[in-house]
Amino acid sequence: MNCTRKCAATGSSEVRPAGGLSRAAALRYKRGFVAAARGIPGVRRPMKHAVRPLLAAMSAVALLAACGGNNEEAAESKVLNVYNWSDYIDESVLADFQKETGIKVTYDVFDSNEVLETKLLAGSTGYDIVVPSANFLERQIKAGIFQPLDKSKLPNLANMDPALMAKVARHDPDNAHSVNYLWGTTGIGFNQTKIAERMPDAPTDSLAMFYDPAVVSKFKDCGVAVLDSPTEILGTVLIYLGKDPNSESPEDLAAAEKVLMSVRPFVKYVHSSKFIDDLANGEICLTMAWSGDVFQARDRAAESGNGIKIDFKIPREGTTMFFDMLAIPKDAKNVDNAHAFINYLMRPEVAAKNTNYVNYASFNLPAQQMVNPEILGNPAIYPTDEVKTRLQVDLAESDAFTQLLTATWTRFKAGQ
Ligand code: SPD
């Protein structure tokens, strides 16, 4: 939950290790990190926040030097501070953008809407672009956190699927404050061999994998992890119970908590990014997690040649889907640069590059011609009409319900 990893794109040859590494680079870095730190496999060493001002100062000095050394205003106008989800970008996109525009991107990462929201509500984040999920964005818009987009600076909006734009307009009327970055689902990620060894007829496409104690208990010894994302996990429990995933009834919440507590003894940890490498390395065998991240684990395992086979299933009972939205905080300092970057991300070749790297779908229609056929043809990434009937949108929660859910979640995490 408290992911503080940072990836600062400080120059085309100096992208620091973080969630956005190319897979080959990620593997190289991972080997180095594990050997050096003997820490949790694949959880990369966070860059301390204290380092950030220093980096910013170094960046400014470098830019001043490039500009002849005396034009501070010009140097300051060529920066952009982005706060995005970890494991959610092809780093070459940042380098290419900087090369083309001269705008230096400082790129920090998080793995929880709650962490992002806490920062946004405190204000003065220093970020020019942030990426909340649509249900969180909806209430953040109401709280006055974002500025309206200047659509005259976003001509590439024409590439975005109008049907999906209409869907997210439910959260952001007229799509006035946000543009979709990528979207995905929450489902079941698993190590095919370890699950089959323990339960040959395991219901891998069912929420029973997690929420039936008789099933999930069989996998305790090989490691079960679950997202630290109360809203989404609650949604899946409510679907398992045959209830509305957006219910705010205290009775439904109590029923869901009962299920969560019944499976808690079999859960190794609750975390929203560590599971990617753990699944790839065989440290865990089952996770309730985000689609693209599980496919990244599959790809990392395949590229390391460790023989681990990972799969992801959208539960047959249904699940929640999420839309992660690019938005500009009201107090952003580099608003033109933010628009330039958002527009750049909507170029078909850029959107396709990101999708091909992170295994999440985009709204970008022309990009689909450049998306790898196995990704485009994977119904767990680009859902077919049949799969879509099983996906439910997370709606914004009321403050009162958020308080109740937070209490439930605290008890779940603590296991008591
Ligand atoms: N590694 C990138 C994961 C992005 C997940 N977004 C989360 C959406 C939560 N509603």
Short mmCIF file of C-alpha atoms and ligand atoms in Angstrom, two decimals:
data_model
loop_
_atom_site.label_atom_id
_atom_site.label_comp_id
_atom_site.label_asym_id
_atom_site.label_seq_id
_atom_site.Cartn_x
_atom_site.Cartn_y
_atom_site.Cartn_z
CA MET A 1 0.00 0.00 0.00
CA ASN A 2 2.73 2.44 0.89
CA CYS A 3 4.59 2.21 -2.35
CA THR A 4 7.12 4.97 -2.56
CA ARG A 5 9.14 3.71 -5.49
CA LYS A 6 10.16 6.41 -7.83
CA CYS A 7 11.20 6.47 -11.43
CA ALA A 8 12.75 9.74 -12.44
CA ALA A 9 13.28 10.16 -16.14
CA THR A 10 16.26 12.40 -15.79
CA GLY A 11 17.68 11.97 -19.24
CA SER A 12 17.50 9.53 -22.09
CA SER A 13 20.27 7.45 -20.60
CA GLU A 14 19.34 7.81 -16.95
CA VAL A 15 15.96 6.33 -16.20
CA ARG A 16 16.05 5.03 -12.69
CA PRO A 17 14.81 1.55 -11.84
CA ALA A 18 11.17 1.42 -10.89
CA GLY A 19 7.90 0.00 -12.07
CA GLY A 20 8.30 1.24 -15.59
CA LEU A 21 11.44 -0.64 -16.61
CA SER A 22 11.58 -2.54 -19.86
CA ARG A 23 11.24 -6.20 -19.05
CA ALA A 24 14.83 -6.95 -20.00
CA ALA A 25 16.03 -4.03 -17.90
CA ALA A 26 13.72 -5.08 -15.07
CA LEU A 27 15.25 -8.53 -15.05
CA ARG A 28 18.77 -7.13 -15.10
CA TYR A 29 17.94 -4.78 -12.27
CA LYS A 30 16.08 -7.40 -10.31
CA ARG A 31 19.06 -9.74 -10.39
CA GLY A 32 21.28 -6.94 -9.16
CA PHE A 33 18.88 -5.89 -6.45
CA VAL A 34 18.18 -9.36 -5.14
CA ALA A 35 21.87 -10.15 -5.09
CA ALA A 36 22.71 -6.86 -3.43
CA ALA A 37 19.93 -6.50 -0.94
CA ARG A 38 18.60 -10.01 -0.38
CA GLY A 39 15.29 -8.25 0.16
CA ILE A 40 11.87 -9.13 -1.07
CA PRO A 41 12.40 -10.42 -4.62
CA GLY A 42 11.63 -7.84 -7.22
CA VAL A 43 10.61 -5.07 -4.86
CA ARG A 44 13.01 -2.44 -5.98
CA ARG A 45 14.76 -0.16 -3.57
CA PRO A 46 12.72 3.02 -3.18
CA MET A 47 14.34 6.31 -3.96
CA LYS A 48 13.93 8.36 -0.81
CA HIS A 49 11.71 11.42 -1.05
CA ALA A 50 14.56 13.48 0.31
CA VAL A 51 16.44 12.78 -2.89
CA ARG A 52 13.82 14.50 -5.01
CA PRO A 53 14.76 18.15 -4.39
CA LEU A 54 18.35 17.25 -5.13
CA LEU A 55 17.37 15.64 -8.41
CA ALA A 56 15.23 18.61 -9.29
CA ALA A 57 18.13 20.92 -8.59
CA MET A 58 20.44 18.75 -10.68
CA SER A 59 17.91 18.74 -13.49
CA ALA A 60 17.60 22.51 -13.38
CA VAL A 61 21.36 22.93 -13.45
CA ALA A 62 21.66 20.56 -16.39
CA LEU A 63 18.96 22.38 -18.29
CA LEU A 64 20.43 25.77 -17.53
CA ALA A 65 23.74 24.55 -18.85
CA ALA A 66 22.03 23.28 -21.99
CA CYS A 67 20.33 26.64 -22.46
CA GLY A 68 23.45 28.67 -22.02
CA GLY A 69 23.22 28.93 -18.26
CA ASN A 70 21.27 32.15 -17.74
CA ASN A 71 17.64 31.53 -18.55
CA GLU A 72 16.05 30.19 -15.40
CA GLU A 73 12.51 30.79 -16.59
CA ALA A 74 13.03 28.71 -19.72
CA ALA A 75 14.56 25.92 -17.66
CA GLU A 76 11.61 25.84 -15.25
CA SER A 77 9.10 25.74 -18.05
CA LYS A 78 10.62 22.56 -19.44
CA VAL A 79 9.70 20.25 -16.57
CA LEU A 80 6.79 17.98 -15.79
CA ASN A 81 6.01 16.08 -12.60
CA VAL A 82 3.95 12.94 -13.06
CA TYR A 83 2.52 10.63 -10.39
CA ASN A 84 1.31 7.35 -11.86
CA TRP A 85 0.72 3.74 -10.84
CA SER A 86 3.79 1.51 -10.57
CA ASP A 87 4.41 -0.97 -13.41
CA TYR A 88 2.28 1.09 -15.74
CA ILE A 89 4.47 2.56 -18.50
CA ASP A 90 7.09 1.64 -21.03
CA GLU A 91 9.97 3.82 -19.84
CA SER A 92 11.04 4.57 -23.42
CA VAL A 93 7.86 6.65 -23.70
CA LEU A 94 9.28 9.07 -21.12
CA ALA A 95 12.67 9.21 -22.81
CA ASP A 96 11.11 9.71 -26.26
CA PHE A 97 8.84 12.49 -24.98
CA GLN A 98 11.77 14.28 -23.40
CA LYS A 99 13.86 13.89 -26.56
CA GLU A 100 11.12 15.30 -28.74
CA THR A 101 10.00 18.17 -26.52
CA GLY A 102 12.93 18.92 -24.23
CA ILE A 103 10.51 18.57 -21.30
CA LYS A 104 12.13 16.72 -18.44
CA VAL A 105 9.75 14.31 -16.73
CA THR A 106 10.05 13.43 -13.06
CA TYR A 107 7.99 10.30 -12.70
CA ASP A 108 6.91 9.03 -9.27
CA VAL A 109 4.79 5.97 -8.62
CA PHE A 110 2.15 4.72 -6.18
CA ASP A 111 0.07 1.57 -5.98
CA SER A 112 -3.03 2.72 -4.15
CA ASN A 113 -5.84 5.15 -4.85
CA GLU A 114 -6.04 5.82 -1.13
CA VAL A 115 -2.41 6.96 -0.99
CA LEU A 116 -2.94 9.23 -4.00
CA GLU A 117 -6.16 10.64 -2.56
CA THR A 118 -4.56 11.43 0.78
CA LYS A 119 -1.86 13.45 -1.00
CA LEU A 120 -4.36 15.21 -3.23
CA LEU A 121 -6.56 16.20 -0.33
CA ALA A 122 -3.56 17.56 1.57
CA GLY A 123 -2.81 19.75 -1.48
CA SER A 124 0.43 21.15 -2.94
CA THR A 125 1.51 17.79 -4.26
CA GLY A 126 3.88 19.33 -6.78
CA TYR A 127 2.45 17.06 -9.45
CA ASP A 128 1.28 18.25 -12.85
CA ILE A 129 -0.42 14.97 -13.77
CA VAL A 130 -1.91 12.32 -11.49
CA VAL A 131 -3.79 9.13 -12.36
CA PRO A 132 -6.68 8.26 -10.03
CA SER A 133 -9.17 5.56 -10.95
CA ALA A 134 -12.47 6.94 -12.21
CA ASN A 135 -14.47 6.21 -9.05
CA PHE A 136 -11.94 8.12 -6.95
CA LEU A 137 -11.59 10.86 -9.56
CA GLU A 138 -15.35 11.42 -9.42
CA ARG A 139 -15.30 12.51 -5.80
CA GLN A 140 -12.00 14.34 -6.22
CA ILE A 141 -13.59 16.44 -8.99
CA LYS A 142 -16.41 17.25 -6.58
CA ALA A 143 -13.81 18.28 -4.00
CA GLY A 144 -12.42 20.76 -6.55
CA ILE A 145 -9.02 19.10 -6.88
CA PHE A 146 -8.67 19.19 -10.67
CA GLN A 147 -8.72 21.87 -13.31
CA PRO A 148 -10.73 21.49 -16.49
CA LEU A 149 -8.69 20.27 -19.46
CA ASP A 150 -8.07 22.61 -22.38
CA LYS A 151 -9.28 20.31 -25.15
CA SER A 152 -7.89 22.60 -27.86
CA LYS A 153 -4.50 21.29 -26.69
CA LEU A 154 -5.60 17.66 -26.93
CA PRO A 155 -6.28 17.01 -30.63
CA ASN A 156 -5.50 13.32 -30.13
CA LEU A 157 -8.74 12.96 -28.18
CA ALA A 158 -10.11 12.12 -31.62
CA ASN A 159 -8.36 8.73 -31.28
CA MET A 160 -10.34 7.72 -28.21
CA ASP A 161 -13.24 5.28 -28.41
CA PRO A 162 -16.41 7.41 -28.03
CA ALA A 163 -18.34 4.55 -26.41
CA LEU A 164 -15.75 4.19 -23.66
CA MET A 165 -15.48 7.97 -23.29
CA ALA A 166 -19.22 8.02 -22.68
CA LYS A 167 -18.78 5.33 -20.02
CA VAL A 168 -16.26 7.35 -18.04
CA ALA A 169 -18.34 10.51 -18.47
CA ARG A 170 -20.49 8.96 -15.78
CA HIS A 171 -17.66 9.86 -13.40
CA ASP A 172 -16.46 13.02 -15.14
CA PRO A 173 -19.36 14.74 -16.93
CA ASP A 174 -18.43 15.80 -20.49
CA ASN A 175 -14.99 14.28 -19.89
CA ALA A 176 -14.14 17.77 -18.73
CA HIS A 177 -11.33 17.00 -16.29
CA SER A 178 -9.76 13.73 -17.38
CA VAL A 179 -8.60 11.43 -20.14
CA ASN A 180 -8.38 7.69 -19.79
CA TYR A 181 -4.85 6.31 -19.56
CA LEU A 182 -5.46 2.56 -19.42
CA TRP A 183 -8.08 0.24 -18.03
CA GLY A 184 -8.38 -3.30 -16.74
CA THR A 185 -10.09 -5.73 -14.42
CA THR A 186 -9.55 -7.46 -11.08
CA GLY A 187 -9.32 -11.24 -11.28
CA ILE A 188 -7.50 -14.42 -10.45
CA GLY A 189 -3.79 -14.75 -11.09
CA PHE A 190 -2.21 -18.11 -10.46
CA ASN A 191 0.75 -20.42 -10.94
CA GLN A 192 -0.71 -23.17 -13.12
CA THR A 193 1.57 -25.96 -11.91
CA LYS A 194 1.39 -25.28 -8.19
CA ILE A 195 -2.38 -24.92 -8.23
CA ALA A 196 -2.90 -28.09 -10.30
CA GLU A 197 -0.57 -30.05 -7.99
CA ARG A 198 -2.63 -29.11 -4.97
CA MET A 199 -6.07 -29.26 -6.50
CA PRO A 200 -6.33 -30.75 -10.01
CA ASP A 201 -9.93 -29.57 -10.37
CA ALA A 202 -9.36 -26.13 -8.84
CA PRO A 203 -12.06 -23.65 -9.92
CA THR A 204 -9.49 -21.24 -11.36
CA ASP A 205 -12.13 -19.14 -13.07
CA SER A 206 -14.23 -18.72 -9.95
CA LEU A 207 -14.15 -16.31 -7.01
CA ALA A 208 -14.36 -19.48 -4.91
CA MET A 209 -10.59 -19.72 -5.42
CA PHE A 210 -10.33 -17.00 -2.78
CA TYR A 211 -13.57 -16.77 -0.97
CA ASP A 212 -14.29 -20.44 -0.26
CA PRO A 213 -12.08 -21.37 2.71
CA ALA A 214 -12.22 -25.04 1.67
CA VAL A 215 -10.56 -24.08 -1.62
CA VAL A 216 -8.13 -21.30 -0.71
CA SER A 217 -6.82 -23.25 2.30
CA LYS A 218 -5.29 -25.75 -0.14
CA PHE A 219 -2.96 -23.04 -1.43
CA LYS A 220 -1.80 -21.58 1.84
CA ASP A 221 1.53 -23.37 1.66
CA CYS A 222 2.44 -21.99 -1.78
CA GLY A 223 1.45 -18.41 -0.99
CA VAL A 224 -1.75 -16.44 -1.43
CA ALA A 225 -1.76 -12.66 -1.85
CA VAL A 226 -4.49 -10.12 -2.29
CA LEU A 227 -4.59 -6.50 -3.40
CA ASP A 228 -4.52 -3.82 -0.74
CA SER A 229 -7.47 -2.20 -2.45
CA PRO A 230 -10.55 -2.25 -0.22
CA THR A 231 -13.05 -0.97 -2.76
CA GLU A 232 -12.19 -3.49 -5.41
CA ILE A 233 -11.77 -6.47 -3.15
CA LEU A 234 -15.06 -5.68 -1.42
CA GLY A 235 -16.70 -5.47 -4.86
CA THR A 236 -15.53 -8.98 -5.72
CA VAL A 237 -16.68 -10.41 -2.37
CA LEU A 238 -20.12 -8.87 -2.87
CA ILE A 239 -20.29 -10.36 -6.38
CA TYR A 240 -19.33 -13.74 -4.87
CA LEU A 241 -22.21 -13.36 -2.43
CA GLY A 242 -24.58 -12.52 -5.30
CA LYS A 243 -24.91 -8.90 -4.18
CA ASP A 244 -24.44 -5.54 -5.86
CA PRO A 245 -20.67 -4.74 -5.82
CA ASN A 246 -21.54 -1.10 -5.20
CA SER A 247 -23.85 -1.80 -2.28
CA GLU A 248 -23.35 0.53 0.67
CA SER A 249 -25.61 -1.46 2.97
CA PRO A 250 -23.94 -2.09 6.35
CA GLU A 251 -25.51 -5.58 6.35
CA ASP A 252 -23.86 -6.43 3.02
CA LEU A 253 -20.57 -5.07 4.30
CA ALA A 254 -20.87 -7.23 7.42
CA ALA A 255 -21.54 -10.32 5.28
CA ALA A 256 -18.52 -9.49 3.13
CA GLU A 257 -16.33 -9.00 6.19
CA LYS A 258 -17.35 -12.44 7.42
CA VAL A 259 -16.12 -13.95 4.15
CA LEU A 260 -12.89 -11.95 4.25
CA MET A 261 -12.15 -12.98 7.83
CA SER A 262 -12.87 -16.63 7.02
CA VAL A 263 -10.11 -16.67 4.41
CA ARG A 264 -7.63 -14.36 6.16
CA PRO A 265 -5.68 -17.22 7.82
CA PHE A 266 -4.72 -18.48 4.36
CA VAL A 267 -3.52 -15.11 2.99
CA LYS A 268 0.22 -14.50 3.17
CA TYR A 269 0.03 -10.77 2.53
CA VAL A 270 -2.12 -7.85 1.42
CA HIS A 271 -0.22 -5.63 -1.01
CA SER A 272 -0.81 -4.08 -4.41
CA SER A 273 2.47 -4.36 -6.30
CA LYS A 274 4.81 -6.85 -4.61
CA PHE A 275 2.84 -9.76 -6.02
CA ILE A 276 4.05 -9.19 -9.59
CA ASP A 277 7.59 -10.37 -8.97
CA ASP A 278 6.51 -12.85 -6.31
CA LEU A 279 4.21 -14.58 -8.75
CA ALA A 280 6.92 -14.53 -11.42
CA ASN A 281 9.51 -15.95 -9.01
CA GLY A 282 7.29 -18.63 -7.45
CA GLU A 283 7.10 -16.92 -4.03
CA ILE A 284 3.32 -16.97 -4.23
CA CYS A 285 0.98 -19.15 -6.27
CA LEU A 286 -2.35 -17.33 -6.12
CA THR A 287 -3.41 -13.71 -6.11
CA MET A 288 -6.51 -11.60 -6.51
CA ALA A 289 -5.05 -8.83 -8.59
CA TRP A 290 -5.18 -6.50 -11.58
CA SER A 291 -5.18 -8.12 -15.02
CA GLY A 292 -2.19 -6.45 -16.67
CA ASP A 293 0.01 -6.87 -13.61
CA VAL A 294 -0.59 -10.61 -13.60
CA PHE A 295 0.27 -10.76 -17.29
CA GLN A 296 3.44 -8.82 -16.54
CA ALA A 297 4.29 -11.51 -13.97
CA ARG A 298 3.67 -14.13 -16.66
CA ASP A 299 5.99 -12.28 -19.06
CA ARG A 300 8.72 -11.81 -16.45
CA ALA A 301 8.63 -15.52 -15.60
CA ALA A 302 8.82 -16.44 -19.29
CA GLU A 303 11.73 -14.07 -19.91
CA SER A 304 13.67 -15.32 -16.92
CA GLY A 305 13.26 -18.88 -18.23
CA ASN A 306 12.36 -20.18 -14.76
CA GLY A 307 9.64 -22.46 -16.15
CA ILE A 308 6.87 -20.85 -14.11
CA LYS A 309 3.58 -20.63 -15.98
CA ILE A 310 1.19 -17.91 -14.88
CA ASP A 311 -2.39 -17.39 -15.97
CA PHE A 312 -5.12 -14.85 -15.23
CA LYS A 313 -8.88 -15.43 -15.32
CA ILE A 314 -11.81 -13.08 -15.16
CA PRO A 315 -14.14 -14.80 -12.67
CA ARG A 316 -17.21 -16.44 -14.18
CA GLU A 317 -19.36 -14.82 -11.47
CA GLY A 318 -18.19 -11.42 -12.70
CA THR A 319 -15.77 -8.84 -11.39
CA THR A 320 -15.02 -5.14 -11.16
CA MET A 321 -13.36 -3.11 -13.89
CA PHE A 322 -11.39 0.08 -13.43
CA PHE A 323 -10.53 3.09 -15.55
CA ASP A 324 -7.37 4.99 -14.62
CA MET A 325 -7.65 8.65 -15.58
CA LEU A 326 -5.05 11.32 -16.35
CA ALA A 327 -5.92 14.59 -14.62
CA ILE A 328 -4.23 17.90 -13.82
CA PRO A 329 -4.42 19.21 -10.22
CA LYS A 330 -5.65 22.79 -9.85
CA ASP A 331 -2.33 23.90 -8.39
CA ALA A 332 -0.18 22.29 -11.12
CA LYS A 333 2.71 24.54 -12.18
CA ASN A 334 3.37 23.14 -15.65
CA VAL A 335 -0.05 23.03 -17.20
CA ASP A 336 0.99 23.35 -20.86
CA ASN A 337 3.54 20.59 -20.45
CA ALA A 338 0.89 18.43 -18.80
CA HIS A 339 -1.41 18.87 -21.79
CA ALA A 340 1.48 18.13 -24.15
CA PHE A 341 2.22 14.87 -22.32
CA ILE A 342 -1.43 13.80 -22.16
CA ASN A 343 -1.76 14.47 -25.88
CA TYR A 344 1.48 12.54 -26.52
CA LEU A 345 0.13 9.52 -24.59
CA MET A 346 -2.88 9.52 -26.92
CA ARG A 347 -0.75 9.12 -30.05
CA PRO A 348 -1.62 5.71 -31.46
CA GLU A 349 1.98 4.46 -31.54
CA VAL A 350 2.61 5.63 -27.96
CA ALA A 351 -0.62 4.14 -26.61
CA ALA A 352 0.19 0.86 -28.37
CA LYS A 353 3.71 0.83 -26.96
CA ASN A 354 2.37 1.18 -23.41
CA THR A 355 -0.31 -1.47 -23.91
CA ASN A 356 2.25 -3.87 -25.37
CA TYR A 357 4.48 -3.35 -22.36
CA VAL A 358 2.01 -3.33 -19.45
CA ASN A 359 -0.77 -5.56 -20.83
CA TYR A 360 -3.58 -3.12 -20.14
CA ALA A 361 -6.07 -1.94 -22.77
CA SER A 362 -6.42 1.66 -23.88
CA PHE A 363 -9.35 3.61 -25.31
CA ASN A 364 -7.21 4.39 -28.37
CA LEU A 365 -8.84 2.92 -31.47
CA PRO A 366 -6.11 3.47 -34.10
CA ALA A 367 -3.55 2.10 -31.61
CA GLN A 368 -5.17 -1.31 -31.90
CA GLN A 369 -3.48 -1.85 -35.27
CA MET A 370 -0.14 -1.70 -33.46
CA VAL A 371 -1.09 -3.73 -30.39
CA ASN A 372 0.42 -7.22 -30.36
CA PRO A 373 -2.17 -9.66 -31.72
CA GLU A 374 -1.93 -11.92 -28.64
CA ILE A 375 -2.81 -8.94 -26.44
CA LEU A 376 -5.57 -7.66 -28.70
CA GLY A 377 -6.98 -11.19 -28.97
CA ASN A 378 -6.81 -11.86 -25.21
CA PRO A 379 -10.37 -11.46 -23.86
CA ALA A 380 -8.98 -10.84 -20.37
CA ILE A 381 -7.30 -7.67 -21.73
CA TYR A 382 -9.59 -6.62 -24.56
CA PRO A 383 -12.82 -8.27 -23.36
CA THR A 384 -15.26 -9.74 -25.86
CA ASP A 385 -18.93 -8.74 -25.64
CA GLU A 386 -19.62 -11.88 -23.60
CA VAL A 387 -16.88 -11.06 -21.10
CA LYS A 388 -18.07 -7.45 -20.90
CA THR A 389 -21.42 -8.66 -19.58
CA ARG A 390 -19.53 -9.90 -16.50
CA LEU A 391 -17.76 -6.62 -15.76
CA GLN A 392 -19.13 -4.09 -13.33
CA VAL A 393 -18.03 -0.52 -12.86
CA ASP A 394 -16.88 0.64 -9.43
CA LEU A 395 -18.90 3.70 -8.45
CA ALA A 396 -17.73 6.48 -6.16
CA GLU A 397 -18.35 5.71 -2.50
CA SER A 398 -19.94 8.07 -0.03
CA ASP A 399 -17.68 9.37 2.73
CA ALA A 400 -19.76 7.58 5.35
CA PHE A 401 -19.37 4.24 3.61
CA THR A 402 -15.64 4.81 3.08
CA GLN A 403 -15.29 5.09 6.86
CA LEU A 404 -17.10 1.82 7.43
CA LEU A 405 -15.09 0.07 4.72
CA THR A 406 -11.82 1.41 6.09
CA ALA A 407 -12.65 -0.07 9.49
CA THR A 408 -13.50 -3.43 7.92
CA TRP A 409 -10.31 -3.36 5.89
CA THR A 410 -8.16 -2.53 8.90
CA ARG A 411 -9.59 -5.55 10.70
CA PHE A 412 -9.04 -7.73 7.65
CA LYS A 413 -5.43 -6.67 7.24
CA ALA A 414 -4.74 -7.19 10.92
CA GLY A 415 -6.56 -10.52 10.80
CA GLN A 416 -8.75 -9.67 13.76
N1 SPD B 1 0.40 -1.65 -12.15
C1 SPD B 1 -0.64 -0.83 -12.59
C2 SPD B 1 -1.90 -1.13 -11.91
C3 SPD B 1 -2.93 -0.17 -12.23
C4 SPD B 1 -4.10 -0.49 -11.49
N2 SPD B 1 -4.97 0.53 -11.36
C5 SPD B 1 -5.74 0.28 -10.27
C6 SPD B 1 -7.12 0.62 -10.36
C7 SPD B 1 -7.76 0.47 -9.08
N3 SPD B 1 -9.13 0.75 -9.16
#
